[in-house]
Structures are given as C-alpha cells and as structure tokens.
Short mmCIF file of C-alpha atoms in Angstrom, two decimals:
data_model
loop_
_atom_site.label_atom_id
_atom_site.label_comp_id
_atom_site.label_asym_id
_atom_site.label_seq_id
_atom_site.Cartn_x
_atom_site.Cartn_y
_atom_site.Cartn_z
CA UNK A 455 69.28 95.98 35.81
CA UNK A 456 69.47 92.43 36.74
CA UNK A 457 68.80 90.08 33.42
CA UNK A 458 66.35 87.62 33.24
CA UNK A 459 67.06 83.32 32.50
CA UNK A 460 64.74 82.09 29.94
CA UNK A 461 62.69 79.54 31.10
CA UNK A 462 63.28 75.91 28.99
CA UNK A 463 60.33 74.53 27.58
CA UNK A 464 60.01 70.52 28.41
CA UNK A 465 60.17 68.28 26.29
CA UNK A 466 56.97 66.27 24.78
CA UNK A 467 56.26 63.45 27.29
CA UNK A 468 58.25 64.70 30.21
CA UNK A 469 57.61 63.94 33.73
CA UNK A 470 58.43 65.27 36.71
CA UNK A 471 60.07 62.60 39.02
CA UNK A 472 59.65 64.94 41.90
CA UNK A 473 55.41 64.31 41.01
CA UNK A 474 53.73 61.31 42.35
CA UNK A 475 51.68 59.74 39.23
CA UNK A 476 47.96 59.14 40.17
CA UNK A 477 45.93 56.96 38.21
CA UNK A 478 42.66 57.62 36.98
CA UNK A 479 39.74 55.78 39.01
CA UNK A 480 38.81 52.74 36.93
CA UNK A 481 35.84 53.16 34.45
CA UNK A 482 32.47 51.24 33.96
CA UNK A 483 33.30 48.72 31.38
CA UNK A 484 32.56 49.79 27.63
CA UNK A 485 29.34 47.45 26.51
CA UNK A 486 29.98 46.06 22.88
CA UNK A 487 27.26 45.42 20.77
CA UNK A 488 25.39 42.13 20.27
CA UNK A 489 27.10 41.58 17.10
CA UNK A 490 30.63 41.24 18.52
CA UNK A 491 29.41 38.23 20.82
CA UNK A 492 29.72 34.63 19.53
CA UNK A 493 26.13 33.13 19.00
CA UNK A 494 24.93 31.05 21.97
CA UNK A 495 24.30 27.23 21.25
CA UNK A 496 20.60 26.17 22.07
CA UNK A 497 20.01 22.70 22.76
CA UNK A 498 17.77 21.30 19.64
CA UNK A 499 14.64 19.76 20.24
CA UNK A 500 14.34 18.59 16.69
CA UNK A 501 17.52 16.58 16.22
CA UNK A 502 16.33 14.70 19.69
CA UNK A 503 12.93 14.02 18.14
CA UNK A 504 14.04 12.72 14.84
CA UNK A 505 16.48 10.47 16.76
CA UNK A 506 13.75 8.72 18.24
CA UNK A 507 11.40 8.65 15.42
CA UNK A 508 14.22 7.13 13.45
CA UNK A 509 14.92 4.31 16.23
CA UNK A 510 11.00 3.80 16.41
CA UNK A 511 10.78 3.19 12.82
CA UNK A 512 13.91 0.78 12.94
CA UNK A 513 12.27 -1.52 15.65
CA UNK A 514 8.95 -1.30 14.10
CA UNK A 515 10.12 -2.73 10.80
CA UNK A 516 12.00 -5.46 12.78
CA UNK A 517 9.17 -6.20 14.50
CA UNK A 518 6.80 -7.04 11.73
CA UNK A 519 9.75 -8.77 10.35
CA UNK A 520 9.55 -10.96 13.37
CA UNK A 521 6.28 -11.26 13.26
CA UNK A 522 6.78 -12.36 10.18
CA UNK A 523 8.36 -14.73 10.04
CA UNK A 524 6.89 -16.36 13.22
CA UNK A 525 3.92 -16.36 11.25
CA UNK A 526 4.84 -18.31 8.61
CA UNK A 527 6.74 -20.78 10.35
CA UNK A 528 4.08 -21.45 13.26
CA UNK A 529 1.12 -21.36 10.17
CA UNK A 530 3.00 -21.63 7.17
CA UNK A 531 0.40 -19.51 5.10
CA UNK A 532 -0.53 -20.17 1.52
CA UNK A 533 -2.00 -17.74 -0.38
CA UNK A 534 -5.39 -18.76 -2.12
CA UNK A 535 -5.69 -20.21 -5.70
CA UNK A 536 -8.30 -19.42 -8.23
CA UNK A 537 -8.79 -20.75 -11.81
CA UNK A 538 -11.21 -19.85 -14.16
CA UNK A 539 -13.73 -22.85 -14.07
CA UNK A 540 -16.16 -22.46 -17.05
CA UNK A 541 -17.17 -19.62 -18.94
CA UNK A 542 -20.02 -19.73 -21.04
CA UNK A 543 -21.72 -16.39 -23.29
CA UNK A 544 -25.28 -18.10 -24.25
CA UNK A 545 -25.92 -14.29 -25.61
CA UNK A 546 -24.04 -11.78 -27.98
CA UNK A 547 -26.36 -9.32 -30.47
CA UNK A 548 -24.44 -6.97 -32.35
CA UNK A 549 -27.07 -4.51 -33.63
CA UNK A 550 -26.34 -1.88 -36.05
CA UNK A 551 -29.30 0.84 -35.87
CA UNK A 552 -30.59 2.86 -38.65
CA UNK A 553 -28.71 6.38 -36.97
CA UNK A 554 -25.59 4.59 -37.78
CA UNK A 555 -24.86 3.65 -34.06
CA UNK A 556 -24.07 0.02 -33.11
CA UNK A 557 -25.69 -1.50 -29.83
CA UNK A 558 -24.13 -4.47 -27.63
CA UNK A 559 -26.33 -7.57 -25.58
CA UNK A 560 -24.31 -9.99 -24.13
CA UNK A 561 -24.78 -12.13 -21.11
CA UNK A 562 -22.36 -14.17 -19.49
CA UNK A 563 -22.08 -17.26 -16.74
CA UNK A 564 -18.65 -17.46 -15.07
CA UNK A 565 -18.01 -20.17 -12.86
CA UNK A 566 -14.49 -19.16 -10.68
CA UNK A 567 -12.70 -21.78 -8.47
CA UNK A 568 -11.10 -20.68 -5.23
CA UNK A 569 -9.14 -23.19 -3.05
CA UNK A 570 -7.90 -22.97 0.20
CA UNK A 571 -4.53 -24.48 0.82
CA UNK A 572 -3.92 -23.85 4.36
CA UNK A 573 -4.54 -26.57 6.87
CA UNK A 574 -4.43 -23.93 9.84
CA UNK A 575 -6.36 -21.03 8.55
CA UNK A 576 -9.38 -20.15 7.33
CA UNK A 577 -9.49 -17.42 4.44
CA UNK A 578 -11.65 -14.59 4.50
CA UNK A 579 -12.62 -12.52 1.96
CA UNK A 580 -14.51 -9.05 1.33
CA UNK A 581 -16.80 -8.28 -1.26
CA UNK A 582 -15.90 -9.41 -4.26
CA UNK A 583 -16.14 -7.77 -8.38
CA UNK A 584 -15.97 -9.70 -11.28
CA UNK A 585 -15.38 -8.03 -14.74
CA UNK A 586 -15.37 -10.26 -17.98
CA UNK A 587 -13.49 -8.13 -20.91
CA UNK A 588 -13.25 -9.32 -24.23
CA UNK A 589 -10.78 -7.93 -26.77
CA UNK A 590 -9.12 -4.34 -26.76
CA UNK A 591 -10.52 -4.08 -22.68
CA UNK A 592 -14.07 -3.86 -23.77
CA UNK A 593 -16.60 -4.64 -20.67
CA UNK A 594 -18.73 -7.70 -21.33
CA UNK A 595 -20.27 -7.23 -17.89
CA UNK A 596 -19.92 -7.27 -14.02
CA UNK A 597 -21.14 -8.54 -11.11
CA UNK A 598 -20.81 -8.32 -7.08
CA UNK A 599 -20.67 -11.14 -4.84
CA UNK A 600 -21.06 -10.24 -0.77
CA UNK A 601 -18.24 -11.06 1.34
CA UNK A 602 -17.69 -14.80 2.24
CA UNK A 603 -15.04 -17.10 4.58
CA UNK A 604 -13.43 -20.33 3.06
CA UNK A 605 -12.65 -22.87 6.30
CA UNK A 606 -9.74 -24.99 6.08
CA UNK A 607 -8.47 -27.38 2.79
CA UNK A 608 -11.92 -26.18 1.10
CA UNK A 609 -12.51 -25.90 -2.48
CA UNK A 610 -15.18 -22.91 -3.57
CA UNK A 611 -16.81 -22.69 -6.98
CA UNK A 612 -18.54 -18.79 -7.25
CA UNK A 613 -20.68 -18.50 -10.03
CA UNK A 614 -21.48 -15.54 -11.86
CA UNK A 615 -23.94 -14.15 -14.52
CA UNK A 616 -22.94 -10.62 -16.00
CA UNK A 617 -24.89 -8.95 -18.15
CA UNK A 618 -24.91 -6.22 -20.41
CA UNK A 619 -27.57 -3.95 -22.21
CA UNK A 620 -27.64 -1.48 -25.08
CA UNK A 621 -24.30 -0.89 -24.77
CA UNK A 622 -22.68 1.50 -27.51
CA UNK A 623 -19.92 0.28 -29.18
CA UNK A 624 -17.40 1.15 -32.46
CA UNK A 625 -18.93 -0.09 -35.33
CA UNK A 626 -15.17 -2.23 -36.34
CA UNK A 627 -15.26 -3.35 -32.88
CA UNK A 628 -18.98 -4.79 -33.47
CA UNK A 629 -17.91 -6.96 -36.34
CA UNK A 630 -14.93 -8.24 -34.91
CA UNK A 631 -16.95 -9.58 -31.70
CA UNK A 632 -19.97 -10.61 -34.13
CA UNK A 633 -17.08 -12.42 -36.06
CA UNK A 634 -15.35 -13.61 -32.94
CA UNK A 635 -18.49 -15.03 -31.05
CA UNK A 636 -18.89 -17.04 -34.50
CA UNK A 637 -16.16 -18.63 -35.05
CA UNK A 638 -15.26 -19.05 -31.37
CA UNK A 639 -12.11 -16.94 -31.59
CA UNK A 640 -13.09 -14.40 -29.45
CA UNK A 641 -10.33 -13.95 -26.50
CA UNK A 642 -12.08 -13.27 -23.02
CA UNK A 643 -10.28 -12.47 -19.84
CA UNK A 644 -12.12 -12.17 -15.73
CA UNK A 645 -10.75 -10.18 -13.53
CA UNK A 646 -11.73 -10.77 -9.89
CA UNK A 647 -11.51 -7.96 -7.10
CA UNK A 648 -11.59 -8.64 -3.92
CA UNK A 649 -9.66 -8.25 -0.54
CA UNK A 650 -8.38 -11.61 1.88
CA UNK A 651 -7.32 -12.11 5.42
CA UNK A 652 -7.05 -15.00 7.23
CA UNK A 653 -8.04 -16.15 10.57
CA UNK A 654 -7.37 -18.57 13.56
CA UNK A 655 -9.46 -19.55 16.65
CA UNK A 656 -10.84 -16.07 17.91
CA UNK A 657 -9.04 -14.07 15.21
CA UNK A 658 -8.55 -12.78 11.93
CA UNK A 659 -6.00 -10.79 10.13
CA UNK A 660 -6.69 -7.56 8.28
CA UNK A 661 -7.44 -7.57 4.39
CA UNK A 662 -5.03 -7.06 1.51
CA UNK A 663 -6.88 -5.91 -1.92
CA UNK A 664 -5.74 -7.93 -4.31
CA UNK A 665 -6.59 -8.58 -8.33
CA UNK A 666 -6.59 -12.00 -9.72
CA UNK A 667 -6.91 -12.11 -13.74
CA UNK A 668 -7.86 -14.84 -15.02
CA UNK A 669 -8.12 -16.16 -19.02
CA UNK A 670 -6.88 -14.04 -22.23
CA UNK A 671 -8.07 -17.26 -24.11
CA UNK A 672 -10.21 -17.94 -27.20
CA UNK A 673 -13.84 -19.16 -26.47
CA UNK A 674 -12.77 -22.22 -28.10
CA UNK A 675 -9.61 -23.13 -25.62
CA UNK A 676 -12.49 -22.54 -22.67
CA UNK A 677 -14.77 -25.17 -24.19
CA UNK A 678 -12.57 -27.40 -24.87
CA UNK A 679 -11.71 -27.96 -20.77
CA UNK A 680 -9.08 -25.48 -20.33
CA UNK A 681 -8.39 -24.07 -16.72
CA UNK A 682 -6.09 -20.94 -16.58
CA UNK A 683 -5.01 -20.13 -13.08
CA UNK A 684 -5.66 -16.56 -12.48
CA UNK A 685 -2.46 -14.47 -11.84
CA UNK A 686 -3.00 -12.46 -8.14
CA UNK A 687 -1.58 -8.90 -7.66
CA UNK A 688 -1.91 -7.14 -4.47
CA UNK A 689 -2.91 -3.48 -4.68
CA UNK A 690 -3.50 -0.95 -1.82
CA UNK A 691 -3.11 -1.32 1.90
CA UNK A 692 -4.16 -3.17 4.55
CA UNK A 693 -8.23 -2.47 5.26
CA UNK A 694 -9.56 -3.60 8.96
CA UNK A 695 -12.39 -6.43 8.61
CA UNK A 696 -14.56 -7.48 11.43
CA UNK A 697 -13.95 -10.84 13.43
CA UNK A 698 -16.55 -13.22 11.80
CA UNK A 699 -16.88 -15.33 14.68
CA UNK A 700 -17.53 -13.06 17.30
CA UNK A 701 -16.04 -10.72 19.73
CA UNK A 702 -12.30 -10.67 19.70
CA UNK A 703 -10.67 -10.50 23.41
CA UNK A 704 -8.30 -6.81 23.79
CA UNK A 705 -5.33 -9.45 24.47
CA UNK A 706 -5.76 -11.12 21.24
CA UNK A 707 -6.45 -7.90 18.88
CA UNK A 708 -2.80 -6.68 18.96
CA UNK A 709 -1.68 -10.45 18.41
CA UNK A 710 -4.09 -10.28 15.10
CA UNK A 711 -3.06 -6.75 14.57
CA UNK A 712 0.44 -7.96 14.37
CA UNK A 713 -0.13 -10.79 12.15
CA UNK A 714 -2.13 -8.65 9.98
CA UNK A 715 1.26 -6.67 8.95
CA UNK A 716 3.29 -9.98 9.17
CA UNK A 717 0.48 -11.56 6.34
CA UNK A 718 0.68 -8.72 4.37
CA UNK A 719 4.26 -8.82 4.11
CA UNK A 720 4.42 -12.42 3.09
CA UNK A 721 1.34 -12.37 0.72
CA UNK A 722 3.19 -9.35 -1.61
CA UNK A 723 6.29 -11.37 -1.03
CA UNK A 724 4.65 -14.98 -2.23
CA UNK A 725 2.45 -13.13 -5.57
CA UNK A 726 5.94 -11.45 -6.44
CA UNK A 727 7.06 -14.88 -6.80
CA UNK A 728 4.27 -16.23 -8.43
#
C-alpha cells in the first residue's frame, strides 16, 4: 500500500499567482444622509432690503437737511412772537354753600399779541385754545379762536373772554383766590394752543403744534403795564393745512411739502434756543 502526502493548508491571505484576480463590477454609490451634507447658502432677501432702506433713510435726512437750510437762507424764517397784552378778571365769587361745598364764577378778558417778524412769509395758524390758570393749575376758563393768517411784518392783538360757572372747588383753595383777587396777589398764567405754518406766493408749509405760555405773574405786575413774552414749545408732528389762497399747482406741492419738513426742523431748532 502506497501512502498518502498530506495536503498543506494555505496560509490566511494567500493567493494563487497562477489565478488571474478579477475585480468586482463597481457598485451604485452609497447615498449619505442629508445630515452629512454642508448646509446650502441662500441668497438673503432681507439683508438686500434693509440695505436700501438704510441708504433711503440716509438721503432722506440729508435732504431735509438741505432743504433746510436752503430755506432759511433764501427766507430766513422767524418764528412768531406773542406777549401777553392785558389781562383783566372784572369777576371772581367764591361762594361757600350751606352743603359745605364751595362754588367758583370768574370771567376773564385776555388780550394776546402776536407779531410777525418775517418780511417774506406770511404765518398761518390753525385753530387756536386759550386756557387762563391761576395758582396750583386751577382752570379760570377757556376759549377757541378759528384759524387765522398773519401777512407780512404784521402785528395781531386776539382778544379773549373766558368764563367760568359753578365750578367746584377746595374750600382752602377758595380762600386763597378770594384772598388773592383782593389783594391783587393772585399769580395767573395763559397758555395758548395752536399750530403755525408759513406760506409764500401759491404755497404754504404744513403746521407744527406748538404751546406758548405766557404770565406766572401777580394781578398786580399785569396792571401795572407788564408784558411777559410767552415761552413757545413745539409738541407733536407736522399736521397738513389747506393752501389759503387757492389751488396749489402739483409742481409746487412737493416744493411746499419739502419746506414743510425743512420749517419744522428749524422752528424746534430756534424754540430750543429760545
């Protein structure tokens, strides 16, 4: 009997040379998920829009500073003066009723002066409020004048009775006005409300509210000739007023729209000052 020769067992990663390698056929691609890609950059609308709006609001304020000040050197605009004229209370009652309640009657004439400095422009104002307080803010009366236009260099006294009925008051503050109105040491103050513009040949600015107070003198300083100037504060925005004189051309209501916001600029700059 002819013995057998073990067979030899190859080793791990053998390869035949005498075997011609194939390689596999290439695969599809393996798809990663979404979250293994880097996010795509979208073109932002938003930054692009508050670009612009930025730029626009840039050159708009430069343009009413233009405006501005082409305004006041073509015009030079003043802005309108007011004193408190007269002032005159012909009637105070203090009653003190038999409940215990004490009842105010007062009437008042107020004479305010407006002047117009400008030699260019007419002024115009809206309707106009007039409060007269006496001491510790309490109302004397008001009135309501209807809207009016001051032409150039012009000098305008308004006039004003206020009046005030069965008014209840504190029964300390009814003895100091009693005692006040007596011995003429009564302080009184008017405050004016009203709204101005100005206006040129075929055109006239928007209105800026403004408050003028005038007085926080003794009835006895007013009799005796004093004037106080009133002290003008502009409040609010700008409110649109019709052209007075007629019609106002398309061409010339941007021109008076833009020296609306050049007016308005230099009025808040000018009561600042004063």
């Amino acid at each position: 009997m002819s013995e057998t020769t073990p067979v030899l067992q190859r080793p791990p990663g053998y390869k035949d040379p005498d075997i011609t390698a194939q390689r596999p056929p290439p695969g599809k691609p393996v798809a990663l998920p979404p979250s293994f890609y880097p996010p795509r950059r979208r073109k932002s609308c938003c930054r692009t829009c508050c670009c612009f709006l930025c730029l626009f609001i840039i050159m708009a304020t430069l343009l009413c500073f233009a405006v501005g000040g082409f305004f006041y050197v073509w015009f030079e605009p003043r802005v309108p003066v007011l004193h408190l004229k007269s002032l005159e209370i012909p009637q105070l009652n203090v009653t003190a009723n038999a409940d215990g309640t004490t009842m105010l009657n007062a009437r008042t004439l107020i004479g305010v002066e407006v002047k117009n400095l400008n030699s260019e422009l007419r002024v115009i104002y809206d309707r106009t409020n007039v409060h007269i307080n006496s001491q510790d803010g309490l109302d004397l009366g008001s009135a309501s004048l209807p809207g009016f236009t001051q032409e150039k260099k012009n000098v305008t006294v308004l006039k004003i009775a206020t009046q005030v009925r069965n008014a209840l008051v504190d029964d300390d503050m009814g003895k100091k006005l009693k005692e006040g109105f007596k011995s003429k040491s009564l302080p009184v103050s008017v405050v004016v409300q009203t709204a101005v513009g100005v206006g040129g040949k075929g055109w006239n600015t928007w209105t800026v509210g403004v408050d003028a107070k005038c007085g926080d003198l003794t009835l006895k300083q007013l009799e005796g000739g004093a004037m106080p100037r009133c002290r003008i504060k502009a409040r609010g925005r700008l409110m649109i007023t019709p052209n007075h004189g007629g019609l106002v051309k398309k061409k010339e209501t941007s021109l008076a729209v833009s020296i609306s916001y050049g007016f308005e600029v230099l009025l808040r700059a000018e009561l600042v000052v004063l």
